mmCIF file of N, CA and C in Angstrom:
data_model
loop_
_atom_site.group_PDB
_atom_site.id
_atom_site.type_symbol
_atom_site.label_atom_id
_atom_site.label_comp_id
_atom_site.label_asym_id
_atom_site.label_seq_id
_atom_site.Cartn_x
_atom_site.Cartn_y
_atom_site.Cartn_z
ATOM 1 N N MET A 1 29.416 146.200 15.980
ATOM 2 C CA MET A 1 30.534 144.855 16.143
ATOM 3 C C MET A 1 31.728 145.157 16.038
ATOM 4 N N ASN A 2 33.222 145.396 15.900
ATOM 5 C CA ASN A 2 33.985 145.015 15.736
ATOM 6 C C ASN A 2 34.574 144.467 16.113
ATOM 7 N N ARG A 3 34.652 144.024 17.065
ATOM 8 C CA ARG A 3 36.110 143.202 17.899
ATOM 9 C C ARG A 3 35.720 141.717 18.380
ATOM 10 N N PHE A 4 36.300 140.668 18.177
ATOM 11 C CA PHE A 4 34.860 139.623 19.041
ATOM 12 C C PHE A 4 36.668 138.267 19.499
ATOM 13 N N LEU A 5 36.155 137.212 20.149
ATOM 14 C CA LEU A 5 36.528 136.455 21.428
ATOM 15 C C LEU A 5 36.129 134.864 20.571
ATOM 16 N N ILE A 6 36.152 134.719 20.163
ATOM 17 C CA ILE A 6 36.297 133.097 20.117
ATOM 18 C C ILE A 6 37.981 131.806 20.848
ATOM 19 N N ILE A 7 36.868 132.366 22.224
ATOM 20 C CA ILE A 7 36.924 130.980 22.588
ATOM 21 C C ILE A 7 37.224 129.279 22.751
ATOM 22 N N GLU A 8 38.263 129.139 22.437
ATOM 23 C CA GLU A 8 37.616 127.075 21.105
ATOM 24 C C GLU A 8 39.222 126.530 21.477
ATOM 25 N N ASP A 9 38.976 125.031 22.327
ATOM 26 C CA ASP A 9 40.112 124.766 22.247
ATOM 27 C C ASP A 9 40.624 123.377 20.950
ATOM 28 N N ASN A 10 39.815 123.392 19.997
ATOM 29 C CA ASN A 10 38.834 122.773 18.729
ATOM 30 C C ASN A 10 40.493 123.765 17.677
ATOM 31 N N LYS A 11 40.770 124.150 17.484
ATOM 32 C CA LYS A 11 41.481 125.132 16.137
ATOM 33 C C LYS A 11 40.564 125.223 14.826
ATOM 34 N N LEU A 12 40.482 123.953 14.814
ATOM 35 C CA LEU A 12 39.408 123.425 13.298
ATOM 36 C C LEU A 12 37.620 124.460 12.928
ATOM 37 N N MET A 13 37.062 124.068 14.517
ATOM 38 C CA MET A 13 36.042 125.154 14.788
ATOM 39 C C MET A 13 36.356 126.328 15.118
ATOM 40 N N ALA A 14 37.460 127.131 15.373
ATOM 41 C CA ALA A 14 38.027 128.397 16.313
ATOM 42 C C ALA A 14 37.403 129.177 14.272
ATOM 43 N N GLU A 15 37.670 128.332 13.620
ATOM 44 C CA GLU A 15 38.674 128.859 12.866
ATOM 45 C C GLU A 15 36.862 128.861 11.893
ATOM 46 N N VAL A 16 36.187 127.751 11.386
ATOM 47 C CA VAL A 16 34.896 127.348 11.544
ATOM 48 C C VAL A 16 34.408 128.981 11.517
ATOM 49 N N LEU A 17 33.781 129.127 12.547
ATOM 50 C CA LEU A 17 33.536 129.629 13.734
ATOM 51 C C LEU A 17 33.280 131.384 12.531
ATOM 52 N N ALA A 18 35.341 131.604 13.169
ATOM 53 C CA ALA A 18 35.813 132.883 11.951
ATOM 54 C C ALA A 18 35.138 132.716 10.836
ATOM 55 N N GLN A 19 35.486 132.477 10.256
ATOM 56 C CA GLN A 19 34.710 132.364 9.013
ATOM 57 C C GLN A 19 32.936 132.566 8.132
ATOM 58 N N ILE A 20 32.792 131.460 9.358
ATOM 59 C CA ILE A 20 30.162 132.623 9.432
ATOM 60 C C ILE A 20 31.243 134.128 9.553
ATOM 61 N N ILE A 21 31.333 134.297 11.449
ATOM 62 C CA ILE A 21 31.333 135.980 11.529
ATOM 63 C C ILE A 21 32.010 136.650 9.903
ATOM 64 N N ARG A 22 32.705 136.712 9.269
ATOM 65 C CA ARG A 22 33.457 137.391 8.447
ATOM 66 C C ARG A 22 32.176 137.234 7.062
ATOM 67 N N LYS A 23 31.432 135.927 7.140
ATOM 68 C CA LYS A 23 30.386 135.580 6.157
ATOM 69 C C LYS A 23 29.463 136.299 6.422
ATOM 70 N N CYS A 24 29.156 136.758 8.208
ATOM 71 C CA CYS A 24 27.431 137.230 8.291
ATOM 72 C C CYS A 24 27.794 138.860 8.697
ATOM 73 N N ILE A 25 29.268 139.825 8.676
ATOM 74 C CA ILE A 25 29.492 140.761 9.147
ATOM 75 C C ILE A 25 30.946 140.857 8.902
ATOM 76 N N SER A 26 31.822 142.096 8.487
ATOM 77 C CA SER A 26 32.834 142.577 8.065
ATOM 78 C C SER A 26 33.511 143.032 9.354
ATOM 79 N N PRO A 27 34.157 141.878 10.844
ATOM 80 C CA PRO A 27 35.018 142.440 11.743
ATOM 81 C C PRO A 27 36.449 143.120 11.648
ATOM 82 N N LYS A 28 36.434 143.623 12.253
ATOM 83 C CA LYS A 28 37.765 144.935 12.407
ATOM 84 C C LYS A 28 38.980 143.835 12.516
ATOM 85 N N GLU A 29 37.764 142.704 13.784
ATOM 86 C CA GLU A 29 38.803 141.562 14.049
ATOM 87 C C GLU A 29 38.177 140.637 14.595
ATOM 88 N N ILE A 30 39.213 139.828 14.487
ATOM 89 C CA ILE A 30 38.676 138.404 15.756
ATOM 90 C C ILE A 30 39.658 137.461 16.215
ATOM 91 N N ILE A 31 39.912 136.745 17.554
ATOM 92 C CA ILE A 31 41.390 136.868 18.201
ATOM 93 C C ILE A 31 40.034 135.915 18.488
ATOM 94 N N LYS A 32 41.519 134.738 18.242
ATOM 95 C CA LYS A 32 41.158 133.215 19.289
ATOM 96 C C LYS A 32 41.438 132.545 19.948
ATOM 97 N N VAL A 33 41.293 131.657 21.047
ATOM 98 C CA VAL A 33 42.211 131.781 22.445
ATOM 99 C C VAL A 33 41.793 130.861 22.095
ATOM 100 N N SER A 34 42.310 129.056 22.973
ATOM 101 C CA SER A 34 42.598 127.797 22.913
ATOM 102 C C SER A 34 42.390 127.462 24.531
ATOM 103 N N ASN A 35 41.875 128.380 25.116
ATOM 104 C CA ASN A 35 42.181 127.953 27.013
ATOM 105 C C ASN A 35 42.458 128.961 27.797
ATOM 106 N N ILE A 36 41.503 128.972 28.590
ATOM 107 C CA ILE A 36 41.180 129.833 29.153
ATOM 108 C C ILE A 36 41.397 130.932 30.494
ATOM 109 N N ALA A 37 43.315 130.134 30.075
ATOM 110 C CA ALA A 37 44.274 131.391 31.155
ATOM 111 C C ALA A 37 43.619 132.577 30.062
ATOM 112 N N SER A 38 44.419 132.226 28.840
ATOM 113 C CA SER A 38 44.565 132.682 27.500
ATOM 114 C C SER A 38 43.152 134.346 27.425
ATOM 115 N N ALA A 39 41.606 133.224 27.912
ATOM 116 C CA ALA A 39 40.603 134.075 27.384
ATOM 117 C C ALA A 39 40.650 135.363 28.437
ATOM 118 N N GLN A 40 40.964 134.878 29.826
ATOM 119 C CA GLN A 40 40.918 135.445 31.210
ATOM 120 C C GLN A 40 41.913 136.945 31.743
ATOM 121 N N LYS A 41 43.260 136.649 30.523
ATOM 122 C CA LYS A 41 44.093 137.491 30.265
ATOM 123 C C LYS A 41 43.910 138.697 28.739
ATOM 124 N N LEU A 42 42.931 138.001 28.029
ATOM 125 C CA LEU A 42 42.551 139.204 26.993
ATOM 126 C C LEU A 42 41.216 140.096 28.183
ATOM 127 N N ILE A 43 40.609 139.550 28.681
ATOM 128 C CA ILE A 43 38.661 140.084 29.533
ATOM 129 C C ILE A 43 39.755 140.878 30.278
ATOM 130 N N ILE A 44 40.730 140.842 31.116
ATOM 131 C CA ILE A 44 41.672 141.643 31.557
ATOM 132 C C ILE A 44 41.944 143.113 31.285
ATOM 133 N N ASP A 45 42.721 142.419 30.090
ATOM 134 C CA ASP A 45 44.225 143.616 29.258
ATOM 135 C C ASP A 45 42.659 145.121 28.097
ATOM 136 N N SER A 46 41.913 145.432 28.884
ATOM 137 C CA SER A 46 41.462 146.560 28.423
ATOM 138 C C SER A 46 41.770 146.971 26.988
ATOM 139 N N SER A 47 42.941 146.603 26.746
ATOM 140 C CA SER A 47 43.366 147.596 25.701
ATOM 141 C C SER A 47 42.525 146.765 24.204
ATOM 142 N N TYR A 48 42.274 145.130 24.144
ATOM 143 C CA TYR A 48 41.049 145.236 23.580
ATOM 144 C C TYR A 48 40.538 145.238 22.808
ATOM 145 N N LYS A 49 39.688 145.966 23.764
ATOM 146 C CA LYS A 49 38.362 145.877 23.917
ATOM 147 C C LYS A 49 36.984 145.669 22.856
ATOM 148 N N ILE A 50 36.835 143.953 23.276
ATOM 149 C CA ILE A 50 36.691 143.174 22.513
ATOM 150 C C ILE A 50 34.953 143.520 22.641
ATOM 151 N N ASP A 51 34.099 143.348 22.229
ATOM 152 C CA ASP A 51 32.396 143.905 21.745
ATOM 153 C C ASP A 51 31.929 142.596 22.268
ATOM 154 N N ALA A 52 32.445 141.105 21.502
ATOM 155 C CA ALA A 52 31.399 140.119 21.968
ATOM 156 C C ALA A 52 32.060 139.357 21.879
ATOM 157 N N ILE A 53 31.746 138.058 22.359
ATOM 158 C CA ILE A 53 32.650 136.489 22.887
ATOM 159 C C ILE A 53 31.849 135.916 22.415
ATOM 160 N N PHE A 54 32.149 134.324 21.890
ATOM 161 C CA PHE A 54 32.059 133.173 22.128
ATOM 162 C C PHE A 54 32.576 132.221 22.185
ATOM 163 N N LEU A 55 32.322 131.548 23.380
ATOM 164 C CA LEU A 55 32.840 131.056 24.307
ATOM 165 C C LEU A 55 32.032 128.956 24.193
ATOM 166 N N ASP A 56 33.195 128.044 24.089
ATOM 167 C CA ASP A 56 32.908 127.115 24.083
ATOM 168 C C ASP A 56 32.300 125.962 25.504
ATOM 169 N N LEU A 57 31.459 125.863 25.617
ATOM 170 C CA LEU A 57 30.782 125.754 27.080
ATOM 171 C C LEU A 57 32.221 123.957 27.764
ATOM 172 N N ASN A 58 32.494 123.163 26.706
ATOM 173 C CA ASN A 58 33.838 122.470 27.234
ATOM 174 C C ASN A 58 34.858 123.130 27.104
ATOM 175 N N ILE A 59 35.543 123.915 26.621
ATOM 176 C CA ILE A 59 36.366 124.385 26.671
ATOM 177 C C ILE A 59 37.640 123.932 26.752
ATOM 178 N N GLU A 60 38.610 123.285 27.836
ATOM 179 C CA GLU A 60 39.422 122.131 28.961
ATOM 180 C C GLU A 60 39.002 121.502 29.205
ATOM 181 N N LYS A 61 38.103 121.368 30.256
ATOM 182 C CA LYS A 61 37.151 119.680 30.151
ATOM 183 C C LYS A 61 35.075 120.150 30.941
ATOM 184 N N PRO A 62 34.934 119.114 30.001
ATOM 185 C CA PRO A 62 33.522 119.355 30.624
ATOM 186 C C PRO A 62 33.428 120.000 31.643
ATOM 187 N N LEU A 63 31.742 121.009 30.663
ATOM 188 C CA LEU A 63 31.235 121.991 32.267
ATOM 189 C C LEU A 63 32.577 123.215 32.114
ATOM 190 N N ASP A 64 33.426 123.599 31.698
ATOM 191 C CA ASP A 64 34.676 124.189 32.667
ATOM 192 C C ASP A 64 33.829 125.459 31.872
ATOM 193 N N GLY A 65 33.370 126.103 30.418
ATOM 194 C CA GLY A 65 33.314 127.515 29.758
ATOM 195 C C GLY A 65 32.143 128.049 31.311
ATOM 196 N N LEU A 66 30.953 127.533 31.958
ATOM 197 C CA LEU A 66 30.802 127.881 32.612
ATOM 198 C C LEU A 66 31.306 128.866 34.058
ATOM 199 N N GLU A 67 32.262 128.636 34.572
ATOM 200 C CA GLU A 67 32.935 128.913 35.535
ATOM 201 C C GLU A 67 33.017 130.203 34.943
ATOM 202 N N LEU A 68 34.028 130.698 33.690
ATOM 203 C CA LEU A 68 34.675 131.392 32.612
ATOM 204 C C LEU A 68 33.346 132.326 32.351
ATOM 205 N N LEU A 69 31.599 130.971 31.635
ATOM 206 C CA LEU A 69 30.867 132.498 31.576
ATOM 207 C C LEU A 69 30.578 134.017 33.120
ATOM 208 N N SER A 70 31.483 132.935 33.776
ATOM 209 C CA SER A 70 30.099 133.015 35.446
ATOM 210 C C SER A 70 31.505 134.465 35.807
ATOM 211 N N TYR A 71 33.102 134.596 35.553
ATOM 212 C CA TYR A 71 34.220 135.551 35.654
ATOM 213 C C TYR A 71 33.831 136.907 34.917
ATOM 214 N N ILE A 72 33.138 136.578 33.687
ATOM 215 C CA ILE A 72 32.422 137.573 31.684
ATOM 216 C C ILE A 72 31.462 137.646 32.395
ATOM 217 N N LYS A 73 31.028 137.556 33.100
ATOM 218 C CA LYS A 73 29.187 138.325 33.737
ATOM 219 C C LYS A 73 29.533 138.977 35.117
ATOM 220 N N ARG A 74 31.271 138.400 36.122
ATOM 221 C CA ARG A 74 31.407 139.521 36.917
ATOM 222 C C ARG A 74 31.774 140.826 36.446
ATOM 223 N N THR A 75 33.165 140.808 35.725
ATOM 224 C CA THR A 75 33.874 140.708 35.445
ATOM 225 C C THR A 75 33.254 142.183 34.132
ATOM 226 N N LEU A 76 32.392 141.755 33.045
ATOM 227 C CA LEU A 76 31.766 142.716 31.644
ATOM 228 C C LEU A 76 29.990 142.130 32.381
ATOM 229 N N PRO A 77 29.741 143.136 33.065
ATOM 230 C CA PRO A 77 28.617 142.030 33.316
ATOM 231 C C PRO A 77 27.932 142.302 31.954
ATOM 232 N N ASP A 78 28.710 143.385 31.050
ATOM 233 C CA ASP A 78 27.543 143.953 29.961
ATOM 234 C C ASP A 78 28.003 143.674 28.330
ATOM 235 N N MET A 79 28.941 142.859 28.401
ATOM 236 C CA MET A 79 29.545 141.516 27.191
ATOM 237 C C MET A 79 28.781 140.492 27.103
ATOM 238 N N PRO A 80 28.241 140.702 25.653
ATOM 239 C CA PRO A 80 27.354 140.025 24.903
ATOM 240 C C PRO A 80 28.147 138.445 25.174
ATOM 241 N N VAL A 81 28.059 137.217 25.590
ATOM 242 C CA VAL A 81 28.744 136.699 25.482
ATOM 243 C C VAL A 81 28.211 135.014 24.529
ATOM 244 N N SER A 82 27.834 134.522 23.864
ATOM 245 C CA SER A 82 27.193 133.297 23.123
ATOM 246 C C SER A 82 27.836 132.349 23.703
ATOM 247 N N ILE A 83 26.735 131.020 24.001
ATOM 248 C CA ILE A 83 28.298 129.746 24.331
ATOM 249 C C ILE A 83 27.517 128.719 22.927
ATOM 250 N N ILE A 84 28.922 127.778 22.530
ATOM 251 C CA ILE A 84 29.131 126.876 21.729
ATOM 252 C C ILE A 84 29.009 125.949 22.444
ATOM 253 N N THR A 85 28.065 124.376 21.990
ATOM 254 C CA THR A 85 28.562 123.186 22.332
ATOM 255 C C THR A 85 27.842 122.161 21.231
ATOM 256 N N SER A 86 28.015 121.437 22.182
ATOM 257 C CA SER A 86 26.972 120.529 21.282
ATOM 258 C C SER A 86 26.102 119.940 23.339
ATOM 259 N N GLU A 87 25.815 120.424 23.278
ATOM 260 C CA GLU A 87 25.092 120.048 24.420
ATOM 261 C C GLU A 87 23.894 120.161 24.398
ATOM 262 N N ASN A 88 22.689 119.086 24.324
ATOM 263 C CA ASN A 88 21.543 119.644 24.688
ATOM 264 C C ASN A 88 20.401 119.675 25.434
ATOM 265 N N GLU A 89 21.148 118.143 26.757
ATOM 266 C CA GLU A 89 20.301 117.868 27.450
ATOM 267 C C GLU A 89 19.807 118.859 28.269
ATOM 268 N N THR A 90 18.724 119.356 28.625
ATOM 269 C CA THR A 90 18.132 120.020 29.474
ATOM 270 C C THR A 90 18.766 120.554 30.643
ATOM 271 N N GLU A 91 18.573 119.307 31.193
ATOM 272 C CA GLU A 91 19.277 119.965 32.717
ATOM 273 C C GLU A 91 20.826 120.592 32.626
ATOM 274 N N VAL A 92 21.346 120.692 31.150
ATOM 275 C CA VAL A 92 23.158 121.323 31.432
ATOM 276 C C VAL A 92 22.440 122.431 30.792
ATOM 277 N N VAL A 93 21.763 122.537 29.656
ATOM 278 C CA VAL A 93 20.430 123.688 28.970
ATOM 279 C C VAL A 93 20.262 124.916 30.588
ATOM 280 N N LYS A 94 19.753 124.117 31.052
ATOM 281 C CA LYS A 94 19.123 125.443 32.963
ATOM 282 C C LYS A 94 20.647 125.986 32.685
ATOM 283 N N LYS A 95 21.307 125.061 33.902
ATOM 284 C CA LYS A 95 22.482 125.109 35.055
ATOM 285 C C LYS A 95 23.522 126.250 33.737
ATOM 286 N N VAL A 96 22.763 126.326 31.698
ATOM 287 C CA VAL A 96 24.529 127.324 31.593
ATOM 288 C C VAL A 96 22.921 128.968 31.579
ATOM 289 N N LEU A 97 21.778 128.596 31.442
ATOM 290 C CA LEU A 97 21.230 129.579 31.447
ATOM 291 C C LEU A 97 21.196 130.351 32.559
ATOM 292 N N SER A 98 21.084 129.830 33.333
ATOM 293 C CA SER A 98 21.097 130.123 34.551
ATOM 294 C C SER A 98 21.942 131.666 34.673
ATOM 295 N N HIS A 99 23.706 131.212 33.867
ATOM 296 C CA HIS A 99 24.306 132.003 34.172
ATOM 297 C C HIS A 99 23.849 132.866 32.707
ATOM 298 N N GLN A 100 23.238 133.634 32.441
ATOM 299 C CA GLN A 100 22.115 134.321 31.810
ATOM 300 C C GLN A 100 23.402 135.458 30.649
ATOM 301 N N PRO A 101 24.380 133.808 29.316
ATOM 302 C CA PRO A 101 24.475 134.079 28.521
ATOM 303 C C PRO A 101 23.701 134.511 27.121
ATOM 304 N N THR A 102 24.049 135.046 25.743
ATOM 305 C CA THR A 102 22.919 136.531 25.674
ATOM 306 C C THR A 102 22.961 135.522 23.877
ATOM 307 N N ASP A 103 23.298 134.080 24.081
ATOM 308 C CA ASP A 103 22.686 133.015 22.699
ATOM 309 C C ASP A 103 23.280 131.748 23.526
ATOM 310 N N TYR A 104 22.809 131.169 23.161
ATOM 311 C CA TYR A 104 23.341 129.254 23.594
ATOM 312 C C TYR A 104 23.352 129.021 21.119
ATOM 313 N N LEU A 105 23.925 128.262 21.191
ATOM 314 C CA LEU A 105 24.359 127.645 20.329
ATOM 315 C C LEU A 105 24.765 125.775 19.605
ATOM 316 N N ILE A 106 24.316 125.576 19.100
ATOM 317 C CA ILE A 106 24.239 123.080 19.212
ATOM 318 C C ILE A 106 25.132 124.126 18.638
ATOM 319 N N LYS A 107 25.594 123.156 18.433
ATOM 320 C CA LYS A 107 26.925 122.786 16.967
ATOM 321 C C LYS A 107 25.921 121.488 16.088
ATOM 322 N N PRO A 108 26.040 121.620 15.184
ATOM 323 C CA PRO A 108 26.964 121.538 14.471
ATOM 324 C C PRO A 108 26.573 123.205 14.299
ATOM 325 N N LEU A 109 27.555 123.845 14.235
ATOM 326 C CA LEU A 109 27.252 125.674 13.815
ATOM 327 C C LEU A 109 26.494 125.954 12.778
ATOM 328 N N SER A 110 26.463 127.137 11.971
ATOM 329 C CA SER A 110 25.664 127.353 10.341
ATOM 330 C C SER A 110 25.046 129.035 11.065
ATOM 331 N N VAL A 111 25.225 129.432 9.961
ATOM 332 C CA VAL A 111 25.792 130.742 9.530
ATOM 333 C C VAL A 111 23.604 131.448 10.617
ATOM 334 N N GLN A 112 23.393 130.829 9.581
ATOM 335 C CA GLN A 112 21.949 131.098 10.074
ATOM 336 C C GLN A 112 21.382 131.179 12.069
ATOM 337 N N LYS A 113 22.768 130.396 12.770
ATOM 338 C CA LYS A 113 22.476 130.263 13.730
ATOM 339 C C LYS A 113 23.397 131.427 14.166
ATOM 340 N N VAL A 114 24.657 131.976 13.475
ATOM 341 C CA VAL A 114 24.982 132.675 14.577
ATOM 342 C C VAL A 114 25.139 134.209 13.938
ATOM 343 N N GLN A 115 23.759 134.350 12.113
ATOM 344 C CA GLN A 115 22.843 135.266 13.147
ATOM 345 C C GLN A 115 22.494 136.247 13.742
ATOM 346 N N ARG A 116 21.879 134.855 14.398
ATOM 347 C CA ARG A 116 21.082 135.203 15.119
ATOM 348 C C ARG A 116 22.037 135.681 16.382
ATOM 349 N N SER A 117 23.053 134.754 17.001
ATOM 350 C CA SER A 117 23.682 135.691 18.257
ATOM 351 C C SER A 117 23.451 136.682 17.737
ATOM 352 N N LEU A 118 24.227 137.322 16.792
ATOM 353 C CA LEU A 118 25.555 138.192 15.937
ATOM 354 C C LEU A 118 23.709 140.148 16.611
ATOM 355 N N ALA A 119 22.488 139.322 16.036
ATOM 356 C CA ALA A 119 21.653 140.324 16.176
ATOM 357 C C ALA A 119 21.854 140.291 17.847
ATOM 358 N N LYS A 120 21.246 138.948 17.709
ATOM 359 C CA LYS A 120 21.553 139.765 19.675
ATOM 360 C C LYS A 120 21.825 140.030 20.692
ATOM 361 N N PHE A 121 23.060 139.867 20.290
ATOM 362 C CA PHE A 121 24.186 140.944 20.108
ATOM 363 C C PHE A 121 23.921 142.231 20.185
ATOM 364 N N ASN A 122 23.643 143.087 18.824
ATOM 365 C CA ASN A 122 23.436 143.491 19.123
ATOM 366 C C ASN A 122 21.977 144.464 19.411
ATOM 367 N N ARG A 123 20.702 143.958 19.979
ATOM 368 C CA ARG A 123 19.883 144.309 20.738
ATOM 369 C C ARG A 123 20.825 144.362 21.564
ATOM 370 N N SER A 124 21.648 143.683 22.620
ATOM 371 C CA SER A 124 21.701 143.427 24.072
ATOM 372 C C SER A 124 22.201 144.719 23.656
ATOM 373 N N ILE A 125 22.574 145.334 23.172
ATOM 374 C CA ILE A 125 24.259 146.471 22.766
ATOM 375 C C ILE A 125 23.311 147.471 22.873
ATOM 376 N N ASN A 126 22.064 147.356 22.068
ATOM 377 C CA ASN A 126 21.043 148.978 21.455
ATOM 378 C C ASN A 126 20.404 148.861 23.214
ATOM 379 N N THR A 127 19.937 147.560 24.340
ATOM 380 C CA THR A 127 19.574 148.006 24.736
ATOM 381 C C THR A 127 20.237 148.935 25.202
ATOM 382 N N GLU A 128 21.624 148.536 26.196
ATOM 383 C CA GLU A 128 22.603 148.777 27.242
ATOM 384 C C GLU A 128 22.280 150.511 26.813
ATOM 385 N N VAL A 129 22.395 150.797 26.283
ATOM 386 C CA VAL A 129 22.725 152.435 25.921
ATOM 387 C C VAL A 129 21.786 152.876 25.585
ATOM 388 N N ILE A 130 20.155 152.469 25.792
ATOM 389 C CA ILE A 130 18.894 153.235 25.492
ATOM 390 C C ILE A 130 18.955 153.275 27.548
ATOM 391 N N ASP A 131 18.797 152.816 28.316
ATOM 392 C CA ASP A 131 18.743 152.378 29.430
ATOM 393 C C ASP A 131 18.965 152.910 30.298
#
């Protein structure tokens, strides 16, 4: 995994996540965007060749990350996506998990949580290659 897209409207949180990813692995590139329009543009532009996405559930307004997750699943169905949120209410978690993200990270983020996501990303990619 070389290229990660972080979709997060809080610039400090995006930078913290980027630093944690760098601590876990040595990615070629980490791209950070702070809104849905920029994220969709990058996802459509195949020249970026993104390997995995970390997506804030409440990117611009409550739960609008779900719409973006649905868009990603339609556009790039095999793209590993980890949802990042402070939402831990059962109904919200069920709603998000019904969209089948690769992982669901509850803030505050930690090295262990990000490592778990990275491991799930690798497993999902390896499974796709084997199938």
